[in-house]
Amino acid sequence: MAVVSRGFGARRRESDARLPPGQYLTEDFPVLSAGPTPRVEPDEWRFAIRSEVGEQVTWTWDEFLALPIEDVHTDIHCVTRWSKLGTSWRGVSLDTLLDAVDTDAGYAMAQSYGGYTTNLPVDELRGGRAWVAFEFEGEPLDPEHGGPARLLVPHLYFWKSAKWVRGLTLMDDDEPGFWEQNGYNMHGDPWSEERYW
Ligand SMILES: Nc1nc2c(c(=O)[nH]1)N[C@H]1C(S)=C(S)[C@@H](COP(=O)(O)O)O[C@H]1N2
Ligand SMILES: [Mo]
């Protein structure tokens, strides 16, 4: 009995340390979408990065899958206060994608099929911290969770991880995306509870 409760206590302390302030743990994977789920066939899918001077680089689905693919194990945190620990994804690093573009832009607007947008500092997309993910727990990403591909920026609140992402527009000046226009934070760090303005 003592061993069991000590083990449980140790596990709880470990997960508590990984839980940002004001968050609770969930084992589920809630679906949070502002509108209907767009259906995008892989042969219609494109991912495009447009630089601040209007130069554009575009990948088809096959070109995208030919890029270096990374396995990602990470915790995710939604501003509605659920966190999910130890999720597994596969995707292409934003470092790889941004290297294809000549840019000094400080900000990016992620654009999704269906019209969703969210803004992020370009620095937050670099350094092995952001991906365009197309697999979750070893399976193709469900349409409800953003399949065929979504942004994955797990060190920021999950609204920054645009589902059904179709590209980035790079910008010299920051501009608010969909939720940011409605009061969500321009940055969104869960560890300092940057939830709203
Ligand atoms: N295109 C799009 N991406 C989106 C959203 C959305 O409504 N549309 N919701 C965001 C929010 S608020 C969260 S918490 C996560 C939810 O992802 P999930 O549905 O896979 O849990 O997606 C984010 N990305
Ligand atoms: Mo969210």
GROMACS .gro file of C-alpha atoms and ligand atoms in nm:
model
  222
    1MET     CA    1   0.000   0.000   0.000
    2ALA     CA    2   0.278   0.240   0.094
    3VAL     CA    3   0.460   0.155  -0.231
    4VAL     CA    4   0.147   0.215  -0.437
    5SER     CA    5   0.072   0.551  -0.280
    6ARG     CA    6   0.436   0.660  -0.308
    7GLY     CA    7   0.437   0.568  -0.678
    8PHE     CA    8   0.114   0.753  -0.734
    9GLY     CA    9   0.249   1.056  -0.547
   10ALA     CA   10   0.565   1.061  -0.757
   11ARG     CA   11   0.361   1.041  -1.076
   12ARG     CA   12   0.137   1.324  -0.962
   13ARG     CA   13   0.432   1.545  -0.876
   14GLU     CA   14   0.588   1.479  -1.217
   15SER     CA   15   0.268   1.564  -1.403
   16ASP     CA   16   0.207   1.868  -1.179
   17ALA     CA   17   0.548   2.001  -1.279
   18ARG     CA   18   0.448   1.969  -1.644
   19LEU     CA   19   0.112   2.140  -1.589
   20PRO     CA   20   0.111   2.518  -1.648
   21PRO     CA   21  -0.072   2.735  -1.393
   22GLY     CA   22  -0.452   2.719  -1.407
   23GLN     CA   23  -0.458   2.402  -1.624
   24TYR     CA   24  -0.602   2.056  -1.550
   25LEU     CA   25  -0.506   1.721  -1.703
   26THR     CA   26  -0.726   1.538  -1.949
   27GLU     CA   27  -0.687   1.197  -2.108
   28ASP     CA   28  -0.938   1.287  -2.383
   29PHE     CA   29  -0.860   1.482  -2.695
   30PRO     CA   30  -1.137   1.745  -2.708
   31VAL     CA   31  -1.226   1.888  -3.050
   32LEU     CA   32  -1.238   2.269  -3.054
   33SER     CA   33  -1.328   2.421  -3.390
   34ALA     CA   34  -1.474   2.764  -3.460
   35GLY     CA   35  -1.660   2.635  -3.768
   36PRO     CA   36  -1.730   2.322  -3.975
   37THR     CA   37  -1.448   2.081  -4.058
   38PRO     CA   38  -1.313   2.154  -4.405
   39ARG     CA   39  -1.240   1.844  -4.616
   40VAL     CA   40  -0.916   1.882  -4.810
   41GLU     CA   41  -0.795   1.602  -5.037
   42PRO     CA   42  -0.418   1.551  -5.041
   43ASP     CA   43  -0.396   1.614  -5.419
   44GLU     CA   44  -0.567   1.953  -5.370
   45TRP     CA   45  -0.367   2.038  -5.059
   46ARG     CA   46  -0.096   2.306  -5.080
   47PHE     CA   47   0.122   2.467  -4.817
   48ALA     CA   48   0.255   2.812  -4.908
   49ILE     CA   49   0.480   3.058  -4.730
   50ARG     CA   50   0.454   3.414  -4.858
   51SER     CA   51   0.733   3.649  -4.751
   52GLU     CA   52   0.697   4.011  -4.645
   53VAL     CA   53   0.802   4.120  -4.997
   54GLY     CA   54   0.547   3.891  -5.162
   55GLU     CA   55   0.770   3.602  -5.269
   56GLN     CA   56   0.593   3.270  -5.233
   57VAL     CA   57   0.715   2.912  -5.189
   58THR     CA   58   0.456   2.637  -5.229
   59TRP     CA   59   0.465   2.264  -5.154
   60THR     CA   60   0.227   1.999  -5.284
   61TRP     CA   61   0.140   1.707  -5.055
   62ASP     CA   62   0.405   1.484  -5.221
   63GLU     CA   63   0.671   1.757  -5.206
   64PHE     CA   64   0.586   1.818  -4.841
   65LEU     CA   65   0.617   1.447  -4.749
   66ALA     CA   66   0.958   1.436  -4.922
   67LEU     CA   67   1.094   1.688  -4.669
   68PRO     CA   68   1.271   1.565  -4.351
   69ILE     CA   69   1.007   1.426  -4.114
   70GLU     CA   70   1.040   1.444  -3.736
   71ASP     CA   71   0.881   1.253  -3.449
   72VAL     CA   72   0.753   1.489  -3.181
   73HIS     CA   73   0.658   1.397  -2.823
   74THR     CA   74   0.504   1.687  -2.639
   75ASP     CA   75   0.246   1.823  -2.395
   76ILE     CA   76  -0.033   2.047  -2.526
   77HIS     CA   77  -0.225   2.319  -2.341
   78CYS     CA   78  -0.559   2.473  -2.440
   79VAL     CA   79  -0.659   2.816  -2.312
   80THR     CA   80  -0.993   2.662  -2.201
   81ARG     CA   81  -0.770   2.498  -1.932
   82TRP     CA   82  -0.724   2.139  -2.045
   83SER     CA   83  -0.375   2.003  -2.092
   84LYS     CA   84  -0.279   1.670  -2.244
   85LEU     CA   85   0.061   1.521  -2.162
   86GLY     CA   86   0.286   1.304  -2.377
   87THR     CA   87   0.118   1.332  -2.716
   88SER     CA   88   0.299   1.191  -3.023
   89TRP     CA   89   0.304   1.353  -3.363
   90ARG     CA   90   0.494   1.338  -3.692
   91GLY     CA   91   0.555   1.642  -3.903
   92VAL     CA   92   0.791   1.873  -4.084
   93SER     CA   93   0.977   2.131  -3.878
   94LEU     CA   94   0.903   2.497  -3.944
   95ASP     CA   95   1.282   2.543  -3.947
   96THR     CA   96   1.291   2.335  -4.266
   97LEU     CA   97   0.997   2.521  -4.422
   98LEU     CA   98   1.119   2.872  -4.328
   99ASP     CA   99   1.470   2.794  -4.461
  100ALA     CA  100   1.316   2.779  -4.810
  101VAL     CA  101   1.217   3.147  -4.785
  102ASP     CA  102   1.434   3.460  -4.781
  103THR     CA  103   1.287   3.664  -4.495
  104ASP     CA  104   1.363   3.903  -4.210
  105ALA     CA  105   0.998   3.923  -4.103
  106GLY     CA  106   0.924   3.928  -3.731
  107TYR     CA  107   0.569   3.791  -3.745
  108ALA     CA  108   0.364   3.529  -3.923
  109MET     CA  109  -0.007   3.489  -3.986
  110ALA     CA  110  -0.103   3.123  -4.014
  111GLN     CA  111  -0.384   3.072  -4.266
  112SER     CA  112  -0.616   2.771  -4.267
  113TYR     CA  113  -0.857   2.609  -4.508
  114GLY     CA  114  -1.195   2.728  -4.378
  115GLY     CA  115  -1.068   3.078  -4.300
  116TYR     CA  116  -0.917   3.048  -3.950
  117THR     CA  117  -0.609   3.259  -3.884
  118THR     CA  118  -0.369   3.301  -3.593
  119ASN     CA  119  -0.061   3.522  -3.554
  120LEU     CA  120   0.275   3.419  -3.411
  121PRO     CA  121   0.622   3.574  -3.381
  122VAL     CA  122   0.848   3.406  -3.640
  123ASP     CA  123   1.104   3.338  -3.362
  124GLU     CA  124   0.847   3.112  -3.192
  125LEU     CA  125   0.828   2.904  -3.510
  126ARG     CA  126   1.205   2.844  -3.516
  127GLY     CA  127   1.443   2.648  -3.298
  128GLY     CA  128   1.282   2.302  -3.324
  129ARG     CA  129   0.962   2.417  -3.151
  130ALA     CA  130   0.703   2.419  -3.430
  131TRP     CA  131   0.589   2.176  -3.699
  132VAL     CA  132   0.333   2.116  -3.969
  133ALA     CA  133   0.204   1.785  -3.835
  134PHE     CA  134   0.017   1.521  -4.035
  135GLU     CA  135   0.017   1.221  -3.795
  136PHE     CA  136  -0.111   1.183  -3.440
  137GLU     CA  137  -0.034   0.871  -3.230
  138GLY     CA  138   0.085   0.684  -3.540
  139GLU     CA  139  -0.225   0.749  -3.751
  140PRO     CA  140  -0.305   1.009  -4.017
  141LEU     CA  141  -0.438   1.318  -3.841
  142ASP     CA  142  -0.820   1.304  -3.812
  143PRO     CA  143  -1.004   1.577  -4.007
  144GLU     CA  144  -1.160   1.697  -3.677
  145HIS     CA  145  -0.811   1.755  -3.537
  146GLY     CA  146  -0.687   1.936  -3.846
  147GLY     CA  147  -0.607   1.666  -4.102
  148PRO     CA  148  -0.455   1.645  -4.352
  149ALA     CA  149  -0.212   1.876  -4.166
  150ARG     CA  150  -0.207   2.129  -3.885
  151LEU     CA  151   0.035   2.364  -3.724
  152LEU     CA  152   0.181   2.227  -3.398
  153VAL     CA  153   0.334   2.492  -3.171
  154PRO     CA  154   0.304   2.316  -2.836
  155HIS     CA  155   0.496   2.568  -2.624
  156LEU     CA  156   0.213   2.819  -2.687
  157TYR     CA  157  -0.159   2.777  -2.610
  158PHE     CA  158  -0.316   2.539  -2.857
  159TRP     CA  159  -0.526   2.800  -3.041
  160LYS     CA  160  -0.194   2.900  -3.209
  161SER     CA  161  -0.176   2.547  -3.358
  162ALA     CA  162  -0.393   2.617  -3.663
  163LYS     CA  163  -0.581   2.313  -3.791
  164TRP     CA  164  -0.609   2.255  -4.171
  165VAL     CA  165  -0.319   2.493  -4.216
  166ARG     CA  166  -0.255   2.603  -4.574
  167GLY     CA  167   0.025   2.850  -4.524
  168LEU     CA  168   0.196   3.138  -4.353
  169THR     CA  169   0.203   3.503  -4.449
  170LEU     CA  170   0.517   3.667  -4.311
  171MET     CA  171   0.478   4.025  -4.186
  172ASP     CA  172   0.699   4.306  -4.057
  173ASP     CA  173   0.433   4.415  -3.808
  174ASP     CA  174   0.218   4.199  -3.583
  175GLU     CA  175  -0.152   4.167  -3.667
  176PRO     CA  176  -0.424   3.983  -3.472
  177GLY     CA  177  -0.567   3.657  -3.608
  178PHE     CA  178  -0.916   3.515  -3.551
  179TRP     CA  179  -0.916   3.463  -3.173
  180GLU     CA  180  -0.667   3.743  -3.116
  181GLN     CA  181  -0.920   3.990  -3.266
  182ASN     CA  182  -1.165   3.853  -3.011
  183GLY     CA  183  -0.946   3.920  -2.709
  184TYR     CA  184  -0.698   3.634  -2.702
  185ASN     CA  185  -0.333   3.714  -2.638
  186MET     CA  186  -0.098   3.809  -2.923
  187HIS     CA  187   0.170   3.573  -2.780
  188GLY     CA  188  -0.001   3.302  -2.572
  189ASP     CA  189   0.263   3.152  -2.340
  190PRO     CA  190   0.083   2.905  -2.108
  191TRP     CA  191   0.358   2.925  -1.842
  192SER     CA  192   0.292   3.295  -1.785
  193GLU     CA  193  -0.084   3.257  -1.847
  194GLU     CA  194  -0.093   3.488  -2.149
  195ARG     CA  195  -0.457   3.398  -2.212
  196TYR     CA  196  -0.625   3.726  -2.302
  197TRP     CA  197  -0.525   4.087  -2.355
  198LIG     N1  198  -0.850   2.607  -3.828
  198LIG     C1  199  -0.869   2.607  -3.695
  198LIG     N2  200  -0.766   2.578  -3.616
  198LIG     C2  201  -0.781   2.576  -3.481
  198LIG     C3  202  -0.905   2.608  -3.421
  198LIG     C4  203  -1.012   2.639  -3.508
  198LIG     O1  204  -1.125   2.669  -3.464
  198LIG     N3  205  -0.990   2.636  -3.644
  198LIG     N4  206  -0.918   2.610  -3.284
  198LIG     C5  207  -0.796   2.625  -3.207
  198LIG     C6  208  -0.816   2.598  -3.066
  198LIG     S1  209  -0.890   2.716  -2.971
  198LIG     C7  210  -0.766   2.484  -3.008
  198LIG     S2  211  -0.770   2.457  -2.842
  198LIG     C8  212  -0.712   2.375  -3.092
  198LIG     C9  213  -0.796   2.254  -3.072
  198LIG     O2  214  -0.742   2.148  -3.145
  198LIG     P1  215  -0.818   2.010  -3.137
  198LIG     O3  216  -0.957   2.031  -3.188
  198LIG     O4  217  -0.736   1.916  -3.221
  198LIG     O5  218  -0.816   1.970  -2.991
  198LIG     O6  219  -0.712   2.405  -3.230
  198LIG    C10  220  -0.684   2.538  -3.262
  198LIG     N5  221  -0.674   2.547  -3.405
  199MO      MO  222  -0.840   2.645  -2.745
   0.00000   0.00000   0.00000
